[in-house]
Coordinates of C-alpha atoms and ligand atoms in Angstrom, one line a residue:
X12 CA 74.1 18.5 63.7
X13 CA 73.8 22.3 64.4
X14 CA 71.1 22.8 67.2
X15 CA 67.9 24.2 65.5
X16 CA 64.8 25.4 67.5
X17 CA 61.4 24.2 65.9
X18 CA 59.1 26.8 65.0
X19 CA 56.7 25.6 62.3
X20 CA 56.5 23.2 65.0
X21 CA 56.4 24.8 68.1
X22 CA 53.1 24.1 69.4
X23 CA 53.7 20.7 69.0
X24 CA 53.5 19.5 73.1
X25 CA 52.2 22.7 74.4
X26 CA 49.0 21.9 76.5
X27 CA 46.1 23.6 73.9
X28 CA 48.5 25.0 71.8
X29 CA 46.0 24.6 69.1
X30 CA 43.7 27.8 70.7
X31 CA 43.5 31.1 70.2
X32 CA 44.7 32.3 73.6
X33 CA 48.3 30.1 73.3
X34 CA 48.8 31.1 69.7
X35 CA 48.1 34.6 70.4
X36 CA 50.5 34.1 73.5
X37 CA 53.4 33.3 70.8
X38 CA 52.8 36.0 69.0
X39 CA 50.2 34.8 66.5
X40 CA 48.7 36.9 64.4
X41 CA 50.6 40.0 65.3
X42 CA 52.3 40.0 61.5
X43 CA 48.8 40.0 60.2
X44 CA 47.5 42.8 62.1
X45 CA 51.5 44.5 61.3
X46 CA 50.6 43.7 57.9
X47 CA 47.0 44.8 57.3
X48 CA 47.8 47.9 58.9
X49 CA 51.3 49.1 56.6
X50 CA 51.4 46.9 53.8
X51 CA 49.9 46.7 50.2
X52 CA 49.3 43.2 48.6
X53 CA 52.3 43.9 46.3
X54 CA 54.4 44.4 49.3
X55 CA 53.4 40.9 51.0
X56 CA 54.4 39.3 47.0
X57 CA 57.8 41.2 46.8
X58 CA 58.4 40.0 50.4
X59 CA 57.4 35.6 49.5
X60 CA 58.9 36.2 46.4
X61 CA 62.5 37.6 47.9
X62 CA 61.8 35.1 51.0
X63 CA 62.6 32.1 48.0
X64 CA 59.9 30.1 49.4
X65 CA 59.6 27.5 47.1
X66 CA 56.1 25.6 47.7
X67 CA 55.8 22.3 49.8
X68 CA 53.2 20.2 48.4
X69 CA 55.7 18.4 46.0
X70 CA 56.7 20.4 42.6
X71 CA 59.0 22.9 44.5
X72 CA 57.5 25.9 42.3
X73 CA 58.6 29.4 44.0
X74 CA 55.2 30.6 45.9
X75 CA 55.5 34.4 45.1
X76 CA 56.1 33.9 41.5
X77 CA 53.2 31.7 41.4
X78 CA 51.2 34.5 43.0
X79 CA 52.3 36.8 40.1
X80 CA 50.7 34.7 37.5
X81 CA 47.4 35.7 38.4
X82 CA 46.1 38.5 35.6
X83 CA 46.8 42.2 37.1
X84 CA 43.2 44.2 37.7
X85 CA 40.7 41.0 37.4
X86 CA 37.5 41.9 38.3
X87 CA 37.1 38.7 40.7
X88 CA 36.2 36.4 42.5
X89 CA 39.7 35.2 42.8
X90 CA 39.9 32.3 45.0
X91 CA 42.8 30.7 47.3
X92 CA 42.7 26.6 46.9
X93 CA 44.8 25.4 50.1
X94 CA 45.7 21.9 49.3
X95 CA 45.2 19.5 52.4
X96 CA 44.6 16.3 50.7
X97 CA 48.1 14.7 52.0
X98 CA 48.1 11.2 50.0
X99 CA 51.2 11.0 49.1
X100 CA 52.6 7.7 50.9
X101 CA 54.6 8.2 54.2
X102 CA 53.4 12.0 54.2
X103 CA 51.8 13.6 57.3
X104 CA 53.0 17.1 58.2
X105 CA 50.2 18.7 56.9
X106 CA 48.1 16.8 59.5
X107 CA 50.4 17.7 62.8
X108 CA 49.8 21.4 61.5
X109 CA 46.8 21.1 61.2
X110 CA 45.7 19.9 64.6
X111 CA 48.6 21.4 66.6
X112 CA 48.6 24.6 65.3
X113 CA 45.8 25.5 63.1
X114 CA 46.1 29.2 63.3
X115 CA 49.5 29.1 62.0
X116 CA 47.9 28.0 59.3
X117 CA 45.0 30.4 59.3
X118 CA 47.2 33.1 59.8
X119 CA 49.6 32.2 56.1
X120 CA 46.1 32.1 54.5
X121 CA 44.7 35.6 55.2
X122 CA 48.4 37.0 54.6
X123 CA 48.1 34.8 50.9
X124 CA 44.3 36.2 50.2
X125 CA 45.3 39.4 51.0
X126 CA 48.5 39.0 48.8
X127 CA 46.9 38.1 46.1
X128 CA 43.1 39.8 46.6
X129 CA 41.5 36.3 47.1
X130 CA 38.7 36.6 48.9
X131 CA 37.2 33.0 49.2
X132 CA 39.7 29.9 50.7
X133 CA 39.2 26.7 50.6
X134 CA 41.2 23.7 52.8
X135 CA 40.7 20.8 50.7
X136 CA 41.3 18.3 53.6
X137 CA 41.9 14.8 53.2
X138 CA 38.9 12.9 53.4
X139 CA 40.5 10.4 56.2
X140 CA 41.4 13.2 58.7
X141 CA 38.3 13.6 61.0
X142 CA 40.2 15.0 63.3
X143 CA 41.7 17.6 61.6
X144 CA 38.6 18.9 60.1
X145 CA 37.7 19.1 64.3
X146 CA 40.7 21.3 65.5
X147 CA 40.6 23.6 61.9
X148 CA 36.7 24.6 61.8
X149 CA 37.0 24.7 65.7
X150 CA 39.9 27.3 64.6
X151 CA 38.4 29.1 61.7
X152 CA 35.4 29.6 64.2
X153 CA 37.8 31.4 66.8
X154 CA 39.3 33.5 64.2
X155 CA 35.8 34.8 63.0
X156 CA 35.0 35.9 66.6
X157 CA 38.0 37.1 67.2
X158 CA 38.2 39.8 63.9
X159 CA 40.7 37.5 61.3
X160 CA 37.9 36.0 59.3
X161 CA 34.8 37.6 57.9
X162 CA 34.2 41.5 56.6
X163 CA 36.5 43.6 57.1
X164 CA 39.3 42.2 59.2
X165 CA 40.8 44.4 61.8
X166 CA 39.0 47.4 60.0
X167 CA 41.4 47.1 57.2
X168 CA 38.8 47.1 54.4
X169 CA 39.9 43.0 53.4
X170 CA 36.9 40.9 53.6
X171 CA 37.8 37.0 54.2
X172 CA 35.8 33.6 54.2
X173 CA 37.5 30.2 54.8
X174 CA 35.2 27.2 53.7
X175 CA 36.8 23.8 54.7
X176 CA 35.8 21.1 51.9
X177 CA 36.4 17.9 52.6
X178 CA 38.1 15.5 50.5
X179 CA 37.6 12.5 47.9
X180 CA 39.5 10.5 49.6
X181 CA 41.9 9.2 46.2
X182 CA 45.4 10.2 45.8
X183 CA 44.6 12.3 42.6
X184 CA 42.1 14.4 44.6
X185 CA 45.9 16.1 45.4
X186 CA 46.9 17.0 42.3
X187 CA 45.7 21.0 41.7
X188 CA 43.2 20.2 39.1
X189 CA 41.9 17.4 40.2
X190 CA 41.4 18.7 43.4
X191 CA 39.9 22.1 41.4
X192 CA 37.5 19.6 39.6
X193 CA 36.5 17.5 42.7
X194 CA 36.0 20.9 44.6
X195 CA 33.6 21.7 41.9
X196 CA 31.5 18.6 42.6
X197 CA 32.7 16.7 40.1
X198 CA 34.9 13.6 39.6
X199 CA 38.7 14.2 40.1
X200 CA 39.8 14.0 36.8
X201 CA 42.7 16.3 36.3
X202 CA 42.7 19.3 33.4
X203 CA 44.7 19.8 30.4
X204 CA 46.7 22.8 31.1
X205 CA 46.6 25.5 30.1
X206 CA 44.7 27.4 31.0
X207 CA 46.8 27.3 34.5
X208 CA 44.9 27.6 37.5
X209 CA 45.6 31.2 37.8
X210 CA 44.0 31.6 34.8
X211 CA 41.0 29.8 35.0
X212 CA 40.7 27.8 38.2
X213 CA 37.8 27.3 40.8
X214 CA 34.7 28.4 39.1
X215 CA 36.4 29.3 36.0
X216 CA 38.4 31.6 37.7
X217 CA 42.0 33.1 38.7
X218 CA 42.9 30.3 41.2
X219 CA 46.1 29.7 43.8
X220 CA 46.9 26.6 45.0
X221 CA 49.2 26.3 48.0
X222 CA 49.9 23.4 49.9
X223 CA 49.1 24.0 53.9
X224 CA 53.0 23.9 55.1
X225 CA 53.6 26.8 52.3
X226 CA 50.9 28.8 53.9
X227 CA 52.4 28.0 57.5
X228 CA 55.9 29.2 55.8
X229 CA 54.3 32.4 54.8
X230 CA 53.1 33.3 58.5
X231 CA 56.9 32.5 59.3
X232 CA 58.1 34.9 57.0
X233 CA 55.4 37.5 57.9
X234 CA 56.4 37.0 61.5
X235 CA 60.8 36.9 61.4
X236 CA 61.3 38.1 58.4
X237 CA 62.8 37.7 55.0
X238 CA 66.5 37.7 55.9
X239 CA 65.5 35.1 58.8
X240 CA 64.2 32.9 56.5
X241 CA 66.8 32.8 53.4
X242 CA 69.7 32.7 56.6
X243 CA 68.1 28.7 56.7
X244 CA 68.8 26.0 53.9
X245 CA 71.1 25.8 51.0
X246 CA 71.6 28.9 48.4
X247 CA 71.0 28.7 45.0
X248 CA 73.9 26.6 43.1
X249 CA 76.0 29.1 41.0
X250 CA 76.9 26.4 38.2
X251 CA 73.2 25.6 37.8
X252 CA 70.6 28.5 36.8
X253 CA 68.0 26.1 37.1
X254 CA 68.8 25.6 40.6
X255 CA 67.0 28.7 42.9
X256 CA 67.8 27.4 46.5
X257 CA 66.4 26.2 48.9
X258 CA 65.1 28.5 51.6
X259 CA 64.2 28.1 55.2
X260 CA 63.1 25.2 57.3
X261 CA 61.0 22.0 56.3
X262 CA 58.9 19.3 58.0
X263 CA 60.7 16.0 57.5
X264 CA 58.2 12.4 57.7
X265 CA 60.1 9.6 58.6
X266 CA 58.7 6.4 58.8
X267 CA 59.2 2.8 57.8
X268 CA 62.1 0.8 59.6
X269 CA 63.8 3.3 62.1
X270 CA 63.5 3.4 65.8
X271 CA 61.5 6.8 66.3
X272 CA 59.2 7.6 63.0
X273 CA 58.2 11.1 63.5
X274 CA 57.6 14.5 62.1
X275 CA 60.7 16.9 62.8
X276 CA 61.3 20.3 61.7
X277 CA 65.1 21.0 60.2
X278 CA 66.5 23.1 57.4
X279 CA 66.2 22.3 54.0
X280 CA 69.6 20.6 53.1
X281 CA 69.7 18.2 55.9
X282 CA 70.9 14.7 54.9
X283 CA 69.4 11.3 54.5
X284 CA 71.3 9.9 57.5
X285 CA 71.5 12.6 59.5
X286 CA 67.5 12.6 59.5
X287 CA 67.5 8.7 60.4
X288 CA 70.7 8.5 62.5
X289 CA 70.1 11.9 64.5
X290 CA 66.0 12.6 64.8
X291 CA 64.9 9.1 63.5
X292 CA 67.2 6.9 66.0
X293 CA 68.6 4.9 63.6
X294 CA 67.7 1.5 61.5
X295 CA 65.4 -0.5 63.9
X296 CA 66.6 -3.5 65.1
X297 CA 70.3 -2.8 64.9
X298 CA 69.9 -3.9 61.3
X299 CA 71.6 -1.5 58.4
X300 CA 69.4 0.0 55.6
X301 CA 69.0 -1.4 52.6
X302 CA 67.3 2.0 50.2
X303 CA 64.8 4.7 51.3
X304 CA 62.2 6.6 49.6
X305 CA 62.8 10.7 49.9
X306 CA 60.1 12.3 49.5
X307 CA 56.9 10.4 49.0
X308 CA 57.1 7.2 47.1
X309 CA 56.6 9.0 43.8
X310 CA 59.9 10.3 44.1
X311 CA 61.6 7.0 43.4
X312 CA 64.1 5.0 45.6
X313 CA 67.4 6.2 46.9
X314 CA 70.2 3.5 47.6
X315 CA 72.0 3.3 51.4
X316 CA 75.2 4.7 49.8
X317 CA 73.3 7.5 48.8
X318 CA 72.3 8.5 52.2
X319 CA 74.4 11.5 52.3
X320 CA 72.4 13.4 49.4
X321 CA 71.3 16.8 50.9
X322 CA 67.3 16.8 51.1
X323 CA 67.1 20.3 49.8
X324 CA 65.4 20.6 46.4
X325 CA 68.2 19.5 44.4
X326 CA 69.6 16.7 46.6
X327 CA 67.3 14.0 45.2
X328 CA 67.8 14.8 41.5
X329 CA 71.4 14.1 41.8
X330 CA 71.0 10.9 42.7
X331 CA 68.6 9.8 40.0
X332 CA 65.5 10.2 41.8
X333 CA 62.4 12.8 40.5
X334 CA 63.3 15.3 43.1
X335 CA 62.3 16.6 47.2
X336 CA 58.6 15.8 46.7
X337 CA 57.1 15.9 50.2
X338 CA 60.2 15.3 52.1
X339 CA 58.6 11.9 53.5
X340 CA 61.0 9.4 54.3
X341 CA 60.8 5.8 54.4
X342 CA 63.6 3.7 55.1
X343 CA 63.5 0.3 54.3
X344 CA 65.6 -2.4 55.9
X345 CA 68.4 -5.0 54.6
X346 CA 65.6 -7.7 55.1
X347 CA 62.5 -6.4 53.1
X348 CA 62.8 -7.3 49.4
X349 CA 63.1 -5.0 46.7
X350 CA 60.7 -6.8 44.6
X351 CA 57.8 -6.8 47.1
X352 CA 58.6 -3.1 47.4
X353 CA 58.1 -2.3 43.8
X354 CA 55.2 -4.6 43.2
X355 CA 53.7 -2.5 46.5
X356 CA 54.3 0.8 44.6
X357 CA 52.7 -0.6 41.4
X358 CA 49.7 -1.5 43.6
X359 CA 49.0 1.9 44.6
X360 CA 49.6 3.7 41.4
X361 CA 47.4 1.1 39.5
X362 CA 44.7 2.0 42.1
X363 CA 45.1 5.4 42.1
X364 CA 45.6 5.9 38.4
X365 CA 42.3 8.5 37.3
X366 CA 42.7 6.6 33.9
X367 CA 41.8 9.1 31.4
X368 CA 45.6 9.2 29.8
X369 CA 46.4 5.7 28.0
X370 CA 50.0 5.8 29.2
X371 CA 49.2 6.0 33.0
X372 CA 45.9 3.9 33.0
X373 CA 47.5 0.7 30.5
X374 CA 51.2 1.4 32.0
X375 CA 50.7 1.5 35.6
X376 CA 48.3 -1.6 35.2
X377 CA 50.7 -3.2 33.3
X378 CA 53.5 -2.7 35.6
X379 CA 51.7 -4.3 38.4
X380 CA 50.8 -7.5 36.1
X381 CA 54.6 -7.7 35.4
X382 CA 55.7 -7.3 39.0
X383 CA 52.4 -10.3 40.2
X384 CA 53.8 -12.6 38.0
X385 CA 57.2 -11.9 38.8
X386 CA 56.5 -12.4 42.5
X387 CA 54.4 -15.3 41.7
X388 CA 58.0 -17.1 40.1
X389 CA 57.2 -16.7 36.8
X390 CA 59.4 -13.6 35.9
X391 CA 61.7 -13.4 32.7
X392 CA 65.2 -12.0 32.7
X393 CA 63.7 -9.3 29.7
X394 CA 61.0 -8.2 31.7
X395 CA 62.9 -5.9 33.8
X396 CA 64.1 -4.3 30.1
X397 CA 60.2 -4.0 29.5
X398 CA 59.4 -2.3 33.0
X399 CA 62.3 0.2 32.3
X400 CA 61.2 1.0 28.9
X401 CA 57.7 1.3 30.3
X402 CA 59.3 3.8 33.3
X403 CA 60.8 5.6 30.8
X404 CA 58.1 6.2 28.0
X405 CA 55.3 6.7 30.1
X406 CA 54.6 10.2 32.1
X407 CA 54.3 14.1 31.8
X408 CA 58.0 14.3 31.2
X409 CA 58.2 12.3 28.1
X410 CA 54.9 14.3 27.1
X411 CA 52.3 12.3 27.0
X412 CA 50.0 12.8 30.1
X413 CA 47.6 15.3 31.4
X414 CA 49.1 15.3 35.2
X415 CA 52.1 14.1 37.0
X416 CA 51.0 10.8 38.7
X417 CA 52.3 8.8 35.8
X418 CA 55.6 10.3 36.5
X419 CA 55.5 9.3 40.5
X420 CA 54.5 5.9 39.4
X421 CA 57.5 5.7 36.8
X422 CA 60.5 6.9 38.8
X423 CA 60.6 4.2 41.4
X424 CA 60.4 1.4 38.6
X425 CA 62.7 3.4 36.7
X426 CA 65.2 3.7 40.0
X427 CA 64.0 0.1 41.7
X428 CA 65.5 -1.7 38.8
X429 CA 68.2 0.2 37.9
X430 CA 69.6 0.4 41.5
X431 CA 68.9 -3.1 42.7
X432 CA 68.8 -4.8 39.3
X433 CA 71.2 -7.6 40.8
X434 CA 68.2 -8.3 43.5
X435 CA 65.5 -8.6 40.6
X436 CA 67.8 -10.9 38.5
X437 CA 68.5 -13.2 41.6
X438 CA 65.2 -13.5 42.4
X439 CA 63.6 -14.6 38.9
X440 CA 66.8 -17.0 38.7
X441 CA 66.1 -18.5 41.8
X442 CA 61.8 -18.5 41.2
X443 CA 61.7 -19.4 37.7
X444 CA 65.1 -21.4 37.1
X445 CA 64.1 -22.4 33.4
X446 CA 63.4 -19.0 32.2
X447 CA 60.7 -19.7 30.3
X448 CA 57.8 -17.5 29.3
X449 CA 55.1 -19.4 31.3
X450 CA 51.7 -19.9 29.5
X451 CA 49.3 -20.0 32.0
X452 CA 47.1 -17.2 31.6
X453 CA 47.6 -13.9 34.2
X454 CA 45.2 -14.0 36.8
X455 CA 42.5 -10.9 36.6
X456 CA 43.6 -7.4 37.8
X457 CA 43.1 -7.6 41.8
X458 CA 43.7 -4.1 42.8
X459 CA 41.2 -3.3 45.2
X460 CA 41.9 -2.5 48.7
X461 CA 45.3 -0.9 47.9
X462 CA 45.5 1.2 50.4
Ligands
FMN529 C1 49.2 12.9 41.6 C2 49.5 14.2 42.4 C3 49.1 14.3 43.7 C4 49.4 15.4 44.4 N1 49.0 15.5 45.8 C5 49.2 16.6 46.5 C6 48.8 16.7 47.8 O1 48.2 15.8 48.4 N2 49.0 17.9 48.5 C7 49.7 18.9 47.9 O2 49.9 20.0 48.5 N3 50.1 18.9 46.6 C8 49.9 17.7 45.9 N4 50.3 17.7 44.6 C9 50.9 18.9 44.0 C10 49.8 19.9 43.6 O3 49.4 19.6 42.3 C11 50.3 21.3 43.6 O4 51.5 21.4 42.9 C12 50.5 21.9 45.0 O5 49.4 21.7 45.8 C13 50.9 23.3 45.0 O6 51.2 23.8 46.3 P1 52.6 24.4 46.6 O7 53.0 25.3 45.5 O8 52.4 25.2 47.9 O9 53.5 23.3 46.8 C14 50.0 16.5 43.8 C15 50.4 16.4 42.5 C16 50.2 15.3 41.8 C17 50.7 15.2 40.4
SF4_530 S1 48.4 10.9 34.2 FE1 47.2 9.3 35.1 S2 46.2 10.2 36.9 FE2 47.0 11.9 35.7 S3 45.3 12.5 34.4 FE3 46.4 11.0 33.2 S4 45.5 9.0 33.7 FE4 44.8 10.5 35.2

């Protein structure tokens, strides 16, 4: 692997790098100042927009363009949602940023509000991150003494307050809506759309949401520049229009069954193995790999001979899976079942499923009653036709739910059974011999506890 040098990560291991003093001492919060000082909002748009940033909480949209949805010459409030709620399983970069280098972050979110005249944030943090909420209002605090927060920062006329909100604590607290409604004081339930957010978000109003890495991303660009950044990751594939690139570097989870689970910094486009072999130390144990999730388990299941797929936004898609996600890893080892793994991932999304959408709340329940009775031995041969033909009917994609958990709880039956369909068969042979449909009733929905 080329060398690379960290940077959304470089505070990581410096004695307080989390202060004022040692961020200022990197030269934090110089591009704001730069900024305030000889740029127009438009100007810090054109710049994210030309940078290709593509967001990092999980859909991949591009971040300027998003900014550009907001109506032209509304009266305000308009507000800036920063989304901090990090459920998705095996994903925790938003929490290293947070604690190692919260004005990283604080910086990308004045440079946003300024961009795109917000002039309320909100960190929706993850209600299980005590600590985070410590070293980010211990932040936000030093940036209001210092002149980055509050009325008129650095005497450029833009007037900023940061509120941190804590979370829900449930998975669909993440999703943009959800998170708007729960914000609100209200149950988590995610919105039809449209209206989009920057439509009628927060309060009824224009709204951004931006995941917190996107808004470290942005103080990256602010700080090295537009050519910097697009010089990292894969470009845009020419054969595909649908395919924009994928620009700069990326915080990479890894976890599960490898020798040193950890979050490291790389460009976008890395591969599979490369992450485990070269930062992750390899399969623990000596043992091989048996599959791996890519990028939160919502993105589905990637076998080992398909380690080699880039993990730039494309990558995953190629191989059948819903896409980059969060760029969490988990590997999962030659000795851990297949089955257990599915039924584990049916367990969380029939927990975590809001329920308002038929599809979700009856599919995702009814793919975990099918994977408990296969597990308990009394699996059919045709019930791994009925789980796909659940994967594949149920979710935003065929149309027919509000929000796109009922996809992330499809794609990993969908790829589960299709990639490992041999395991499934081997094990109902071997736990229900006769075949038969049992009739002893199915035990009562036990979901709670899932996580
Ligand atoms: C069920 C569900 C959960 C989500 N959870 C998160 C989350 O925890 N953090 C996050 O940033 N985005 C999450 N998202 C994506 C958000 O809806 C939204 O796309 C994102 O915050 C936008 O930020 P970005 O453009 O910077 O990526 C989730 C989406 C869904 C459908
Ligand atoms: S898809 Fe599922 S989680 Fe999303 S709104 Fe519908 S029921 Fe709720």
């Amino acid at each position: 692997m080329t060398p690379f040098k960290p940077l959304l990560l470089e505070a990581v291991g410096v004695a307080d790098g989390h202060a004022l003093a040692s961020y200022k001492s990197r030269g934090g919060y110089a591009p704001l100042e730069a900024t305030l000082k000889n740029k127009q909002p438009v100007d810090v748009v054109e710049m994210v927009k030309s940078s290709g940033l593509r967001g990092r909480g999980g859909a991949g949209f591009s971040t300027g363009l998003k900014w550009t949805f907001l109506p032209k010459d509304h009266p305000g409030p308009i507000y800036l949602c920063v989304n901090a709620d990090e459920s998705e399983p095996g994903t925790f970069n938003n929490r290293i940023l947070m604690e190692d280098d919260p004005h990283q972050v604080i910086e990308g979110i004045v440079l946003s509000s300024f961009a795109t005249r917000a002039t309320t944030a909100y960190i929706y943090l993850r209600y299980e991150y005590p600590h985070s909420w410590h070293r980010l209002q211990g932040a936000i605090d030093e940036a209001y003494a210092a002149g980055y927060l509050g009325k008129n920062i650095l005497g450029s006329g833009f007037s900023l307050d940061i509120y941190l909100h804590r979370g829900a604590a449930a998975y669909i607290c993440g999703e943009e809506t959800g998170l708007i409604e729960s914000l609100e004081g209200k149950r988590a339930w995610p919105r039809i759309k449209p209206p989009f957010p920057a439509i009628e978000g927060v309060f009824r109003k224009p709204t951004v949401v931006n995941n917190i890495e996107t808004m470290a991303c942005v103080t990256q660009i602010a700080r090295r520049g537009v050519e910097w950044f697009k010089s990292i990751g894969v470009p845009a594939d020419p054969n595909n229009p649908r395919d924009p690139g994928s620009y700069g570097p990326k915080l990479y989870c890894l976890s599960g069954h490898v020798e040193k689970p950890g979050c490291y910094e790389a460009p976008l486009g890395i591969t599979l193995r490369e992450l485990v072999d070269h930062f992750g130390g390899g399969v623990w144990k000596g043992r091989k790999a048996k599959a791996a999730i890519p990028g939160g388990i919502s993105m589905g299941l990637m076998t080992e001979a398909e380690f080699d797929t880039p993990l730039d936004f494309a990558g995953p898609g190629r191989v059948g899976c819903l896409g980059l996600g969060t760029a969490a890893v988990v590997v999962i080892d030659e000795q851990t079942s297949i089955v257990d793994f599915l039924h584990n991932s049916c367990r969380f999304f029939a927990h975590e499923s809001c329920g308002q959408c038929t599809p979700c709340r009856e599919g995702t329940s009814w793919s975990l009653r099918m994977l408990e009775r296969i597990r308990a031995g009394k699996g059919r041969l045709k019930d791994l036709d009925l789980l796909l033909e659940l994967g594949n009917t149920m979710g935003m994609m065929p149309g027919s739910t509000i929000c796109g958990l009922a996809d992330g709880a499809a794609w990993p039956i969908k790829n589960a059974i299709t990639k490992f369909r041999g395991e499934f068969e081997d094990h109902i042979k071997r736990t229900n011999p006769s075949g038969w449909m049992v009739t002893d009733p199915v035990p009562a929905l036990q979901i709670v506890g899932a996580h």
